Every structure is written in structure tokens, then in C-alpha cells.
Amino acid sequence: MASTRQVLNRATPYVFLAPALLVMAVALLYPVAQSIWLSFHQWSIGAPLSSARFIGLENYRILLDDPNVWASIRVTLVFAFAVVVIEVALGVALALVLDRNIRGMSVFRTIFILPMMVAPIVVGLIWRYLYNEQFGPFTTALEALGLPVIPWLSSQGMALISVIIADVWQWTPFIFILSLAALQSLPASALEAARIDGATRWQTVLYIKLPLMMPVIVVAALLRLIDAFKVLEVIYILTEGGPGLATEILSLHIYKTAFSSQQLGRASALSNILLVIVMTITLALFLFNKLREESARRAAAAEGEG
Amino acid sequence: MPHISIRGLQKRFGGVAVINDLDLEMADREFTVLVGPSGCGKSTTLRMIAGLEDTSGGEIWIGGREVSGLDPKDRDIAMVFQDYALYPHMNVARNMSFSLRLAGTPPREIEERVKRVADMLSIGHLLERKPAALSGGQRQRVAMGRALVRDASVFLFDEPLSNLDAKLRNQMRAELAVMRKRVEKNMIYVTHDQIEAMTLADRIVVMHQGRIQQQGSPEDLYKRPANKFVAGFIGSPPMNFLSGELNGSDDRLAIAGDGFHVPVPEAKRAAMENRTTRRIDMGIRPSALKPVGESQSDPAIGSITLTVLVSEYIGAQSVLVCECGGQRVTAEVASDTPFAASAPMRFAVDPAGVHLFDPETEAAL
Ligand SMILES: Nc1ncnc2c1ncn2[C@@H]1O[C@H](COP(=O)(O)OP(=O)(O)O)[C@@H](O)[C@H]1O
Ligand SMILES: [Mg+2]
């Protein structure tokens, strides 16, 4: 029979966890619950919340019928995958290049991670200036070289690319520092063993460094992916989603629905859709990774028996 | 088949000289052991031979080629690391075959060579495991196997047994001794353990503070140490050192001190007679001390009176830890020798087992 003492012992961790759980519940679950509740209602800012009218799935129906929403989803996916792929490739490559003990390297590394520390609003303002098609530095430089001026933010085709460049500029450092940390914690003697075994610099990267860095790279890429679905400020300042809907990613669309169109119910529904998309992609990648590891393990076990 | 020759090798880290003018010749198929206390520069020397560390001066020749500017991969060497340095993401077979795969060896041959070496090291059943799923001893074998599958002309070992527990270490040491007879290659083996050095080496190189103290066969070093450091480092339990004074002359010349009187062996008499100082350091191996009764006394044989502090029983032999005029002395005796703690006990000293050293230079006389 369990004594009082045992029961108390078993309860202790929950007692200690309780305050944190409570804060989590209030700070995390309440808004989500509120947003779900709101997504089934019609309500605009200013009116008392009690005046919200229940309309069932109407918000979702309207949204999923709206071609603009689908366009926005497409822009979001293109943006998110493009920035993650480019940032991971660049960040890892930079880490590999800068992982050496040369005098002054630490200064160099610090400069490289500066963009990450700049507030998104400021990043947006900086790039809006850089991209300015009358007097921005890019335009001036192109003109000085006698090259045609690029309509950075004003053309349908170019705007999304420009926005991606700005995001890559800000967030490549994130992948870079995590990759660098991963590189510097690699077992030094295994790298020496590879040199003795006859691996060239490039072969060491390919067969030893990258495989050993992979867990860190995967997590960093996932964090970036989740974050890329939520960017708002930089794009808002650069293009406000335009021209047309060329750069109107979902979070921007939600923002406009909520504060320009004043349809909070519909905005909530849309943010729930975004949440589902992000969760689906994250879970899919996570499961894919798990399955791959599992099948590798099973293959090894099968060979071991054979 | 290479002959390794190291000439005037130097290494400085920052301003600190770690290796000073090291000269070393290794004949083909020789098993050379670099031994010395931790921090004396053994690993640094080995890493310079491997090409993992730049030299600060001097030359390294392997098989008639000056290699000190070459990459490790161009030196035709294999190496076993102290911490094994296995590739954590590859299974045992892939760890062992990495160099062969890089070299583009045909898969059939790779498989065959990995299997042959794995069987020799009895790790054939582990080929699909990752290093994390191996015990220390198994990892050690894999590291050894990774070096052996290669047909390198020189094998380097950096304290390969030091991370194993005592029992496994003894077992692996014996296996290594067998293996080195089978694999006829030039091998350089680094250790701080003089027992490993004694059992494995064709030739031992004793290092201390970045310099070679002495080199020679295990027997050479044991019987004829060149200085006090080597005498104290080689042999277990270590040699006893007592400081004394020369007195008497001719065939009565002896070393005397608090509690001991040992005639100078005839062969060393001439060297003693033209010394300016009477002070001298005497080294006696613990096994050269034989307990004798109080009554027996032979002036031709030296004697020493010790106070026994403790006895360390190790089986057939016991090590008596004693004291003599404030100096610690150990004696290795048969375990059935009767003794009384903290009572004086007389030992005969075999003059042939006595080594004499200059107290200033510490060189053997
Ligand atoms: N990378 C390094 N930088 C500075 N000092 C070093 C470095 N590697 C080794 N040393 C120093 O060189 C000396 C010899 O080291 P090492 O060759 O590793 O000795 P051991 O004989 O124990 O293998 C030690 O005093 C050590 O502190
Ligand atoms: Mg060492």
C-alpha cells in the first residue's frame, strides 16, 4: 500500500511544475483558444466582444474559396522554402570556410552575425533604402556601371526575390553561428584520423564534417522554417505585400484582414489555417527524419544478423 | 621498406621549446617505443612524424624521403590514437575501410581485407555496429583494425592502451606483442608506461623534458641506465637512490652512509679513484636487496639496515617499504620472509646490482 510519503514524493514534481504550467496555460493556450473561438464568429474591432455573432464555419468557407488566400499561401510556401534552402546552404558554407584559427577571425565572425541582432523594422528600413529605385545605393551603382536599373520592389517578378534577399541577409547568420558551434564541437581527433586516412579537405567536409553536423543543421533549418512562416515586419515595410499580391505572405494577409478590413473573426480563422500548415510541415519533416533513422537502424540490424 | 631518420627535430609552441634537437634512427621493421613521463613531448614527436603538427626545425626522413613538408596523406603512415578517434557516424566496417574507399580500392578487395583484419582482432561479429555501441576494448580493437587494414609502411601508436582498465590493458598488451611479430612493419609506439615499453619494444627511447635520455634494448636500459632519470624510470618497483660518501681506498673502497656500507664493485673502482668529490649517489634495485640474519657478515658483500614500515603483498613476492636514514627504500622479497614492522632489518646488497651516479650531473659512473 502506498504510504502518504510515497504519494507526496510522487506528487512533488507536479507541484514544482504547476506554476510554469499555469503560466503556459494562460499565456499560450488562452490566446489559441480565444483565436479558435473567434474564428467561428463575426466580430470587428471596436464593437463589444459580446456583440460577436456566431457564424459556424462561414469564415473558413469564405477563406478557402478566396483565390487571394490561395495566392498568399503559395507566396508563403515559396518564400519560406527559398529562404531556408538558401540560408542553410550559405550559412553552412560560411561556417566551413571561417572555421579556422587565423588572427582576426573572431572579429570577422562577430561582424557576420550582426544582421541577426538588428530589429526587423530597422532591417526593413535599411533594405527599403538600399532598394530605392531613385537614389538607393544599388540603383546608383548600377547606373554608374552603365547597367540597366533593376525594379527591385516595383516589379511583380522581382519583389519576392528582393524580399527573400533581405531575409537571407538577416538570418543566414543564425545558421552560420549554429553550424560554427557544431563544427567546433566536432571530435578533433576524428578529423585528424581522416587526414591520416588520406582524406582531402573536401572529402573531410563531405564524409566527416557534414554528416556529424547534420543533427544541428536539421534543427536549425526547422527553426528557420517555422520562423519564416511568421515574418511580417520586413515585408510590411518593404512592399506592404505588393506589387499586387506578389509578396503578400499569409501573416501579412492576416494582419490586413484584422486591422484594415476589421474582420477579426476571419483573421483568426486564417491564422488557424497558418498554424495548421506550419504544424503539418514541421511534423512531416520530423517524421521523415525519424523514419529515415529508423530504417537505417533496421537495415544495420538486418545486416548484422545476416 | 623505410628506414626512419629524425635529425635535429625541434618544436616550439609560442616561445616554449617542447622538443629540443631530437635525433633518432629507426631501422626497418623495428618496433620503437618512445617512453617518458606525461608532458615530455612524446605525442608531439609522434604527431610531427605523422604530419599533424608542423615542425619548428629539423628533418624527418621516411624511406629516403624528407617528409616534413608533406601532408599526412602523402607520408604513407597509419596511426592509432589514444582516444581511438573513430568516426562516430560510421559502423565498424566503414570505419575500418574509410581510407581504402578514399583510395578507390575495389569493393571486393576492401571487403576481404576488412574481414581478414577483423578476424585477426576478433571483431568480425561487430562490423555493423556503430562505435557508440562498443565497449572500450572493442573500440580500441577497431582503432587498431583501421590502421592495420591499410598497407601503410609506418604505424604510429599514441598510448593506445591507456584508456583501458588494468586487466584489459594487460590482455591487449599481450595481443599486441603477438600481432607485432605477424605484422612486419616499422612501428613507433608512444607510452608513459615502462612495462608496456619493456614488453613490446625492440628498442626503447626514453624521453624527458623534450630530450632523449637514452635509447637501447630493454635489457640495455635496465642493466646499464645512462643516468639517474632512466634508472628511476625503467624497472618496477623503481630503483632506490641513497646518497652516501666514498671511503677507504683500493679494495676496501666503499660507499657508506647512515645505515649502509657497500663495497664499490671492482669494475667501477678506477672511475671512483680520480673523483674530486667524495659525495656519490647510489642506486639499488629493490630486487638486489636480500634479507640476512644479524650474525652473518661478509665484508665483500655490502649491507644495509632498514626499518620496515609496511609490506605490500603482491603474491609470491612482497614489496617492503622501508626507511633508511630518512630516505625511503623498497625491497622486493619472497612473501614468506619474516619481518617485524618498525624493527631494524639487515639486508645484503649484491654489488653487481649497484649503480653509481654523479650527484651533480646525475650521469651514471
Ligand atoms: N598545442 C599545444 N600548444 C601549446 N603547448 C602544447 C601543445 N601541445 C602540447 N603542448 C605542450 O607540449 C608538451 C609536450 O606535450 P605532449 O607531447 O603531449 O606530451 P606527452 O609526452 O605527454 O605526450 C607539454 O608540456 C604540453 O603542455
Ligand atoms: Mg601524449
XYZ file of C-alpha atoms and ligand atoms in Angstrom:
699
model
C 0.000 0.000 0.000
C 1.330 3.411 -0.904
C 2.116 5.471 2.126
C 1.330 9.142 2.355
C 5.005 9.764 1.983
C 5.181 7.907 -1.323
C 2.195 9.769 -2.654
C 3.771 13.035 -1.647
C 7.039 12.006 -3.266
C 5.301 11.219 -6.486
C 3.390 14.477 -6.389
C 6.444 16.638 -5.783
C 7.490 17.132 -9.433
C 3.952 18.180 -10.354
C 3.834 20.641 -7.522
C 7.039 22.229 -8.773
C 5.820 22.184 -12.363
C 2.464 23.717 -11.549
C 3.404 27.428 -11.638
C 5.134 27.043 -15.004
C 2.212 25.062 -16.389
C -0.192 27.699 -15.164
C 1.725 30.494 -16.856
C 1.951 28.415 -20.036
C -1.756 27.754 -19.975
C -2.636 31.381 -19.556
C -0.031 32.801 -21.910
C -0.157 30.141 -24.609
C -3.403 28.243 -24.535
C -5.666 31.167 -23.781
C -4.833 33.109 -26.966
C -5.040 29.966 -29.065
C -8.385 29.053 -27.543
C -9.568 32.597 -27.987
C -8.465 32.605 -31.596
C -10.278 29.337 -32.268
C -13.407 30.633 -30.604
C -13.183 33.866 -32.541
C -12.747 32.077 -35.860
C -16.334 30.832 -35.592
C -17.684 34.345 -35.062
C -18.096 37.568 -36.878
C -16.607 40.428 -34.931
C -14.912 43.709 -35.736
C -12.629 45.786 -33.586
C -14.376 48.425 -31.570
C -17.622 46.544 -31.096
C -18.019 44.860 -27.700
C -16.947 41.215 -27.766
C -20.429 40.218 -26.592
C -21.807 41.509 -29.883
C -19.815 38.864 -31.809
C -22.185 36.772 -33.890
C -21.734 33.010 -34.200
C -21.490 32.019 -37.848
C -20.084 28.487 -37.658
C -17.584 27.575 -40.399
C -18.538 30.517 -42.560
C -15.150 32.258 -42.074
C -13.274 29.158 -43.190
C -15.568 28.625 -46.155
C -15.059 32.151 -47.388
C -11.312 31.979 -46.923
C -10.861 28.688 -48.744
C -12.963 29.977 -51.626
C -10.877 33.115 -51.905
C -8.224 32.916 -54.665
C -6.259 35.657 -52.911
C -5.835 33.411 -49.897
C -4.518 30.640 -52.075
C -2.146 33.062 -53.784
C -0.960 34.132 -50.375
C -0.400 30.542 -49.281
C 1.636 29.939 -52.434
C 3.779 33.054 -51.821
C 4.300 31.976 -48.217
C 5.479 28.491 -49.194
C 7.816 29.799 -51.915
C 9.234 32.392 -49.556
C 9.712 30.010 -46.629
C 11.340 27.209 -48.586
C 13.512 29.556 -50.625
C 14.901 31.390 -47.614
C 15.529 28.199 -45.646
C 17.336 26.454 -48.505
C 19.473 29.483 -49.327
C 20.202 30.338 -45.703
C 21.202 26.779 -44.814
C 23.445 26.454 -47.872
C 25.103 29.821 -47.290
C 25.309 29.555 -43.506
C 26.875 26.096 -43.531
C 29.276 27.040 -46.324
C 30.361 30.176 -44.464
C 30.872 28.213 -41.260
C 33.038 25.690 -43.095
C 35.112 28.462 -44.649
C 35.501 30.518 -41.477
C 36.210 27.623 -39.112
C 39.911 28.226 -38.793
C 42.153 29.876 -36.286
C 43.516 32.834 -38.136
C 44.255 36.062 -36.360
C 41.294 38.434 -36.584
C 38.836 35.664 -37.374
C 36.788 36.340 -34.252
C 36.244 39.961 -35.318
C 35.203 38.712 -38.730
C 32.731 36.263 -37.193
C 31.218 38.951 -34.977
C 30.622 41.189 -37.981
C 28.952 38.284 -39.728
C 26.360 37.799 -37.029
C 25.459 41.479 -36.678
C 22.465 41.421 -39.081
C 20.726 38.946 -36.816
C 20.796 41.424 -33.959
C 19.155 44.245 -35.892
C 15.443 44.765 -35.161
C 13.284 43.600 -38.117
C 11.740 47.071 -38.515
C 15.228 48.520 -38.945
C 16.166 45.757 -41.380
C 13.113 46.699 -43.407
C 14.067 50.380 -43.389
C 17.688 49.629 -44.341
C 16.665 47.493 -47.284
C 13.960 49.890 -48.386
C 16.681 52.494 -48.657
C 19.058 50.084 -50.439
C 16.363 49.102 -52.917
C 15.141 52.650 -53.534
C 14.750 52.974 -57.269
C 15.616 56.690 -57.497
C 18.564 57.234 -55.169
C 19.268 53.876 -53.440
C 22.883 52.623 -53.467
C 22.039 49.642 -55.695
C 20.449 51.861 -58.299
C 23.283 54.385 -58.124
C 25.836 51.612 -58.502
C 24.059 50.055 -61.478
C 23.744 53.461 -63.152
C 27.412 54.227 -62.530
C 28.325 50.957 -64.227
C 26.039 51.805 -67.122
C 23.806 48.810 -66.426
C 20.017 48.808 -66.640
C 18.291 49.683 -63.368
C 16.505 46.817 -61.652
C 12.948 47.468 -60.418
C 13.723 45.873 -57.075
C 10.403 46.305 -55.370
C 8.138 47.574 -58.105
C 8.019 44.601 -60.450
C 5.894 41.540 -59.863
C 8.785 39.222 -60.712
C 11.494 40.965 -58.727
C 9.721 41.942 -55.478
C 9.604 38.436 -53.983
C 13.271 37.888 -54.837
C 14.199 41.204 -53.199
C 12.281 40.281 -50.077
C 13.994 36.892 -49.992
C 17.409 38.567 -50.307
C 16.663 40.773 -47.305
C 15.607 37.797 -45.204
C 18.665 35.809 -46.273
C 20.829 38.770 -45.283
C 19.307 38.873 -41.826
C 19.012 35.189 -40.996
C 21.961 33.431 -42.663
C 23.998 34.384 -39.561
C 21.655 32.269 -37.441
C 22.510 29.130 -39.420
C 26.107 30.295 -39.519
C 26.656 30.522 -35.762
C 24.872 27.265 -35.038
C 26.886 25.492 -37.761
C 30.089 27.039 -36.477
C 29.309 25.854 -32.955
C 28.595 22.380 -34.317
C 31.851 22.396 -36.276
C 33.916 23.451 -33.309
C 32.476 20.743 -31.141
C 33.338 18.008 -33.652
C 35.804 15.480 -32.228
C 39.175 16.925 -33.223
C 40.907 13.579 -33.269
C 38.385 12.077 -35.705
C 39.239 14.894 -38.098
C 42.923 14.141 -37.642
C 42.244 10.471 -38.230
C 40.598 11.440 -41.511
C 43.712 13.347 -42.540
C 45.840 10.311 -41.753
C 43.391 8.114 -43.659
C 44.090 10.234 -46.705
C 41.004 12.435 -46.929
C 41.401 15.713 -48.775
C 39.904 18.867 -47.290
C 36.825 18.455 -49.434
C 36.423 14.752 -48.625
C 36.688 15.554 -44.922
C 33.837 18.054 -45.290
C 31.712 15.648 -47.280
C 32.258 12.409 -45.365
C 33.051 13.543 -41.829
C 32.080 17.120 -41.059
C 28.691 17.397 -42.778
C 27.316 14.057 -41.537
C 28.365 14.890 -37.984
C 26.867 18.402 -38.200
C 23.606 17.111 -39.660
C 21.527 16.928 -36.445
C 22.310 20.568 -35.678
C 21.656 21.661 -39.260
C 18.279 19.904 -39.294
C 17.149 21.567 -36.077
C 18.420 24.985 -37.174
C 16.639 24.627 -40.525
C 13.399 23.649 -38.801
C 13.588 26.669 -36.507
C 14.155 28.910 -39.502
C 11.298 27.306 -41.414
C 8.841 27.863 -38.593
C 10.051 31.421 -38.253
C 9.884 32.110 -41.981
C 6.146 31.443 -41.945
C 5.695 34.226 -39.456
C 7.773 37.101 -40.866
C 5.826 40.276 -41.080
C 7.684 43.491 -40.344
C 10.374 43.394 -43.030
C 7.949 42.628 -45.836
C 5.387 45.055 -44.492
C 7.918 47.858 -44.623
C 9.469 46.871 -47.948
C 6.401 46.172 -50.077
C 3.264 46.007 -47.933
C 2.628 42.780 -49.807
C 2.781 44.300 -53.241
C 3.043 44.882 -56.035
C -0.346 43.277 -56.375
C -0.132 40.216 -54.156
C 3.424 39.323 -55.217
C 4.809 39.408 -51.691
C 1.641 39.103 -49.633
C 2.574 36.262 -47.340
C -0.055 34.834 -45.013
C 0.940 36.739 -41.899
C 0.627 39.972 -43.824
C -2.733 38.887 -45.194
C -3.883 38.127 -41.663
C -2.679 41.499 -40.470
C -4.576 43.290 -43.228
C -7.727 41.255 -42.654
C -7.638 42.098 -38.968
C -6.686 45.734 -38.991
C -7.566 47.101 -42.435
C -10.739 45.095 -43.046
C -11.510 44.907 -39.328
C -12.672 41.310 -39.674
C -11.148 39.745 -36.591
C -13.101 36.529 -36.840
C -11.863 35.885 -40.342
C -8.317 36.880 -39.393
C -8.437 34.359 -36.548
C -9.609 31.665 -38.914
C -6.747 32.472 -41.278
C -4.166 32.368 -38.511
C -5.517 28.972 -37.502
C -5.020 27.826 -41.096
C -1.429 29.102 -40.963
C -0.905 27.257 -37.687
C -2.136 24.024 -39.253
C 0.155 24.468 -42.275
C 3.228 25.087 -40.114
C 2.438 22.197 -37.803
C 1.833 19.827 -40.696
C 5.124 20.694 -42.382
C 7.096 20.527 -39.149
C 5.583 17.201 -38.181
C 6.116 15.814 -41.670
C 9.803 16.757 -41.648
C 10.171 15.428 -38.142
C 8.543 12.123 -39.017
C 10.530 11.852 -42.234
C 13.743 12.243 -40.247
C 12.630 9.680 -37.652
C 11.649 7.177 -40.337
C 14.954 7.608 -42.120
C 16.914 6.956 -38.912
C 14.671 4.029 -38.085
C 15.086 2.402 -41.478
C 18.843 2.921 -41.327
C 18.897 1.243 -37.924
C 16.726 -1.613 -39.141
C 18.938 -2.115 -42.194
C 22.016 -2.242 -39.951
C 20.345 -4.716 -37.608
C 19.257 -6.931 -40.511
C 22.775 -6.961 -41.947
C 24.156 -7.717 -38.510
C 22.048 -10.860 -38.298
C 22.857 -11.966 -41.827
C 60.830 -0.571 -46.909
C 61.524 2.537 -44.967
C 64.068 3.449 -42.533
C 63.061 6.432 -40.438
C 65.568 9.054 -39.611
C 64.906 12.115 -37.490
C 67.558 14.801 -37.468
C 67.698 17.794 -35.169
C 63.933 17.846 -34.742
C 62.586 20.833 -32.827
C 59.185 22.044 -31.738
C 58.202 25.273 -30.073
C 54.678 26.227 -29.029
C 54.712 30.002 -28.928
C 58.047 30.669 -27.299
C 58.128 27.431 -25.342
C 60.527 24.791 -26.615
C 58.898 21.392 -26.233
C 61.261 19.279 -28.338
C 64.956 20.143 -28.405
C 67.214 18.793 -31.123
C 65.916 15.280 -31.291
C 67.949 12.764 -33.290
C 66.608 9.276 -33.838
C 67.296 6.448 -36.259
C 64.883 3.568 -36.701
C 65.815 0.547 -38.743
C 63.356 -1.210 -40.997
C 60.737 -3.356 -39.232
C 61.773 -2.111 -35.866
C 59.330 -1.653 -33.025
C 60.428 1.530 -31.321
C 58.816 2.684 -28.109
C 59.015 6.314 -27.006
C 58.561 6.308 -23.274
C 58.671 9.069 -20.729
C 56.587 10.830 -18.131
C 53.480 12.684 -19.210
C 54.249 16.033 -20.834
C 57.748 15.130 -22.012
C 56.876 15.587 -25.687
C 56.200 12.032 -26.896
C 52.881 12.813 -28.548
C 54.260 15.964 -30.098
C 57.126 13.978 -31.621
C 54.761 11.349 -32.964
C 52.394 13.957 -34.371
C 55.260 15.646 -36.169
C 56.212 12.319 -37.721
C 52.567 11.865 -38.749
C 52.355 15.372 -40.160
C 49.579 16.509 -37.824
C 51.894 19.079 -36.289
C 54.348 21.350 -38.107
C 57.987 21.105 -37.147
C 59.855 24.169 -35.889
C 63.156 22.846 -37.184
C 64.981 19.715 -38.245
C 64.233 16.980 -40.733
C 62.152 13.825 -40.829
C 63.149 11.189 -43.370
C 60.980 8.195 -44.129
C 62.409 5.706 -46.597
C 64.858 8.159 -48.123
C 62.315 10.969 -48.473
C 62.250 14.178 -46.484
C 58.604 14.369 -45.407
C 58.388 17.286 -43.013
C 56.655 19.480 -45.596
C 54.206 16.810 -46.727
C 50.560 16.290 -45.803
C 49.823 13.296 -43.585
C 48.176 11.539 -46.508
C 51.365 11.701 -48.543
C 53.534 10.100 -45.868
C 52.241 6.538 -46.106
C 51.524 6.186 -42.400
C 48.752 4.723 -40.275
C 48.034 5.865 -36.750
C 46.153 4.674 -33.685
C 45.006 7.489 -31.414
C 44.835 7.491 -27.644
C 41.102 8.256 -27.665
C 40.631 5.929 -30.685
C 39.227 8.772 -32.837
C 36.652 6.530 -34.513
C 34.168 8.166 -36.882
C 31.001 8.214 -34.740
C 28.590 8.104 -37.681
C 30.135 5.106 -39.430
C 29.804 1.495 -38.422
C 32.875 -0.593 -37.684
C 33.276 -1.876 -41.239
C 33.032 1.627 -42.671
C 35.404 2.997 -40.060
C 37.962 0.394 -40.986
C 37.512 0.773 -44.730
C 37.425 4.584 -44.891
C 40.966 5.004 -46.159
C 40.584 2.185 -48.684
C 37.357 3.660 -50.005
C 39.017 7.065 -50.372
C 41.848 5.420 -52.256
C 39.366 3.812 -54.630
C 40.223 0.235 -53.726
C 37.836 -2.246 -55.428
C 34.935 -3.194 -53.105
C 35.760 -6.918 -53.242
C 39.256 -6.287 -52.022
C 38.063 -3.875 -49.331
C 35.647 -6.451 -48.002
C 38.293 -9.128 -47.986
C 40.884 -7.015 -46.192
C 38.427 -5.723 -43.600
C 37.301 -9.266 -42.900
C 40.826 -10.606 -42.565
C 41.913 -7.892 -40.128
C 38.613 -8.029 -38.213
C 39.060 -11.771 -37.719
C 42.624 -11.305 -36.584
C 41.405 -8.840 -33.939
C 38.269 -10.912 -33.181
C 35.855 -8.108 -34.029
C 34.351 -9.887 -37.053
C 30.929 -10.021 -35.379
C 30.861 -6.262 -34.713
C 31.232 -4.970 -38.251
C 27.742 -3.442 -38.445
C 27.848 -1.697 -35.079
C 28.400 1.992 -34.550
C 31.250 2.974 -32.189
C 28.754 4.151 -29.554
C 27.538 0.560 -29.207
C 31.017 -0.828 -28.457
C 32.899 -1.302 -25.213
C 36.222 0.431 -24.619
C 38.207 -2.666 -25.504
C 36.228 -3.207 -28.688
C 36.706 0.402 -29.768
C 40.386 0.006 -29.151
C 40.482 -3.009 -31.465
C 38.546 -1.176 -34.144
C 41.036 1.690 -33.962
C 43.819 -0.841 -34.307
C 41.985 -2.529 -37.170
C 41.503 0.735 -39.013
C 45.256 1.207 -39.013
C 46.021 -2.393 -39.928
C 43.755 -2.712 -42.982
C 45.907 -0.120 -44.630
C 49.083 -1.273 -46.160
C 50.980 1.690 -44.738
C 54.708 1.392 -44.314
C 54.836 3.016 -40.885
C 52.475 2.525 -37.963
C 52.209 5.080 -35.203
C 50.562 4.386 -31.849
C 49.862 7.119 -29.306
C 49.207 5.479 -25.927
C 46.676 3.108 -27.458
C 46.114 1.184 -24.232
C 45.975 3.981 -21.705
C 42.181 4.291 -21.718
C 41.612 0.628 -20.876
C 41.190 -0.872 -17.435
C 44.161 -2.737 -15.998
C 43.034 -6.231 -16.900
C 42.104 -5.403 -20.474
C 45.314 -3.456 -20.841
C 47.392 -6.483 -19.904
C 45.425 -8.645 -22.301
C 45.720 -6.173 -25.180
C 49.406 -5.714 -24.461
C 49.955 -9.425 -24.868
C 47.926 -9.432 -28.086
C 49.908 -6.513 -29.399
C 53.117 -8.369 -28.678
C 51.820 -11.284 -30.767
C 50.498 -9.028 -33.512
C 53.722 -7.133 -33.931
C 55.528 -10.341 -34.783
C 52.962 -11.012 -37.510
C 52.829 -7.536 -38.966
C 56.342 -6.818 -40.032
C 56.285 -3.071 -40.296
C 58.052 -0.133 -38.868
C 56.160 0.765 -35.728
C 56.558 3.683 -33.371
C 54.710 3.337 -30.122
C 54.285 6.040 -27.516
C 53.531 5.269 -23.884
C 54.175 6.568 -20.409
C 54.069 3.023 -19.063
C 57.525 1.499 -18.797
C 56.081 -2.028 -18.565
C 54.492 -1.632 -21.997
C 57.770 -0.292 -23.257
C 59.771 -3.195 -21.804
C 57.452 -5.904 -23.109
C 56.884 -4.585 -26.622
C 59.983 -2.768 -27.753
C 62.897 -3.812 -29.895
C 64.260 -0.504 -28.910
C 63.213 1.876 -26.170
C 63.775 5.597 -26.392
C 63.447 7.270 -23.009
C 62.435 10.922 -23.220
C 62.386 13.571 -20.535
C 61.699 17.285 -20.977
C 61.877 17.131 -24.742
C 65.211 15.346 -24.883
C 66.241 11.767 -25.426
C 67.803 10.472 -22.231
C 68.889 7.110 -23.549
C 67.970 4.578 -26.189
C 68.660 0.900 -26.496
C 67.195 -2.554 -25.989
C 65.023 -3.095 -22.913
C 67.847 -5.103 -21.354
C 70.391 -2.364 -22.030
C 68.297 0.235 -20.309
C 67.549 -1.982 -17.355
C 71.108 -3.133 -16.795
C 73.045 -0.092 -17.889
C 70.972 3.064 -17.367
C 72.840 6.119 -18.596
C 71.623 8.398 -15.846
C 69.581 8.657 -12.725
C 66.379 9.534 -14.620
C 66.466 6.419 -16.788
C 67.462 4.278 -13.809
C 64.482 5.527 -11.845
C 62.056 5.312 -14.754
C 62.792 1.813 -16.028
C 62.068 -1.113 -13.728
C 59.278 -1.857 -11.303
C 59.262 -1.302 -8.394
C 61.558 1.641 -9.177
C 65.209 1.763 -8.219
C 66.158 3.070 -4.764
C 68.510 6.008 -4.541
C 70.690 6.669 -1.498
C 73.247 9.416 -1.131
C 76.484 8.412 0.561
C 80.207 9.079 0.727
C 83.149 7.220 -0.665
C 85.558 5.989 1.979
C 88.516 3.673 2.189
C 90.703 3.018 -0.801
C 91.795 0.287 -3.189
C 89.970 -2.960 -2.485
C 88.403 -1.504 0.641
C 86.796 1.365 -1.313
C 83.153 1.535 -0.307
C 80.127 3.759 -0.258
C 78.949 4.448 3.252
C 76.080 6.344 4.744
C 73.531 6.236 7.505
C 72.894 2.502 7.958
C 74.692 1.130 4.927
C 78.146 0.159 3.774
C 78.553 -1.156 0.234
C 81.902 -2.032 -1.380
C 82.462 -0.420 -4.765
C 82.338 -3.153 -7.429
C 85.767 -3.845 -8.875
C 84.846 -2.704 -12.391
C 83.937 0.755 -11.129
C 86.862 1.282 -8.796
C 89.075 3.076 -11.294
C 86.359 5.581 -12.082
C 85.893 6.323 -8.390
C 89.503 6.899 -7.524
C 90.082 10.034 -9.543
C 86.937 11.795 -8.438
C 87.369 15.142 -6.742
C 84.351 14.899 -4.500
C 83.609 12.089 -2.069
C 79.839 12.508 -2.324
C 78.067 9.998 -4.512
C 74.546 8.754 -5.312
C 73.954 5.048 -5.209
C 71.086 3.232 -6.927
C 69.952 -0.223 -5.832
C 67.157 -2.199 -7.454
C 64.613 -3.475 -4.895
C 65.353 -6.994 -6.105
C 69.073 -6.640 -5.292
C 68.347 -6.489 -1.557
C 68.424 -9.876 0.217
C 67.391 -10.204 3.842
C 70.156 -11.688 6.027
C 70.456 -12.587 9.704
C 72.162 -10.262 12.159
C 75.109 -12.604 12.708
C 76.075 -13.155 9.090
C 78.584 -10.615 7.935
C 80.794 -10.753 4.888
C 82.860 -7.626 4.206
C 82.923 -8.418 0.460
C 79.169 -8.067 0.351
C 77.579 -4.768 1.234
C 74.952 -4.481 3.871
C 72.189 -2.093 4.685
C 69.968 -1.843 7.728
C 66.398 -0.779 7.046
C 63.383 -0.101 9.201
C 60.346 -1.795 7.685
C 57.303 0.485 7.534
C 54.771 -1.606 5.604
C 54.697 -4.687 3.480
C 52.807 -4.716 0.163
C 51.782 -8.249 -0.595
C 51.624 -8.936 -4.345
C 51.678 -12.748 -4.410
C 54.880 -14.743 -4.468
C 56.748 -11.533 -3.806
C 56.159 -8.773 -1.306
C 57.436 -5.252 -1.525
C 58.725 -3.999 1.807
C 58.555 -0.251 2.104
C 61.346 0.723 4.471
C 63.259 3.671 5.722
C 66.973 4.256 5.942
C 68.391 7.410 7.469
C 65.366 9.418 6.442
C 65.323 8.051 2.882
C 62.610 5.751 1.507
C 63.855 2.350 0.332
C 61.850 -0.548 -1.085
C 62.929 -4.164 -1.115
C 61.388 -6.959 -3.101
C 61.475 -10.200 -1.116
C 59.834 -13.600 -1.097
C 56.454 -13.305 0.575
C 57.308 -15.858 3.255
C 60.201 -13.743 4.555
C 59.517 -12.997 8.216
C 59.707 -9.357 9.209
C 58.724 -7.192 12.109
C 57.230 -3.803 11.468
C 59.243 -0.793 12.685
C 62.123 -3.018 13.710
C 65.522 -2.734 12.025
C 66.270 -5.464 9.485
C 69.527 -6.238 7.761
C 69.853 -6.789 4.007
C 72.799 -7.899 1.927
C 73.478 -5.791 -1.158
C 74.716 -7.550 -4.265
C 77.438 -5.189 -5.559
C 76.645 -6.247 -9.128
C 73.200 -4.712 -8.678
C 74.566 -1.374 -7.548
C 74.569 1.671 -9.851
C 76.561 4.806 -9.118
C 75.648 8.322 -10.197
C 77.313 11.692 -10.061
C 75.246 13.790 -7.621
C 75.784 16.923 -9.768
C 75.183 15.726 -13.330
C 73.128 12.630 -12.428
C 75.076 10.726 -15.099
C 75.952 7.107 -14.433
C 79.556 6.471 -13.385
N 49.030 22.686 -28.965
C 49.854 22.953 -27.942
N 50.066 24.228 -27.545
C 50.889 24.502 -26.509
N 51.567 23.580 -25.816
C 51.414 22.300 -26.165
C 50.548 21.908 -27.234
N 50.584 20.568 -27.350
C 51.422 20.136 -26.392
N 51.924 21.170 -25.676
C 52.887 21.085 -24.577
O 53.983 20.336 -25.019
C 54.460 19.486 -24.015
C 54.536 18.060 -24.535
O 53.253 17.593 -24.785
P 52.982 16.127 -25.311
O 53.833 15.877 -26.489
O 51.524 15.991 -25.492
O 53.449 15.244 -24.080
P 53.293 13.684 -23.843
O 54.684 13.188 -23.690
O 52.526 13.545 -22.561
O 52.573 13.094 -24.996
C 53.537 19.632 -22.829
O 54.170 20.465 -21.901
C 52.324 20.309 -23.404
O 51.748 21.157 -22.452
Mg 50.628 12.170 -25.057
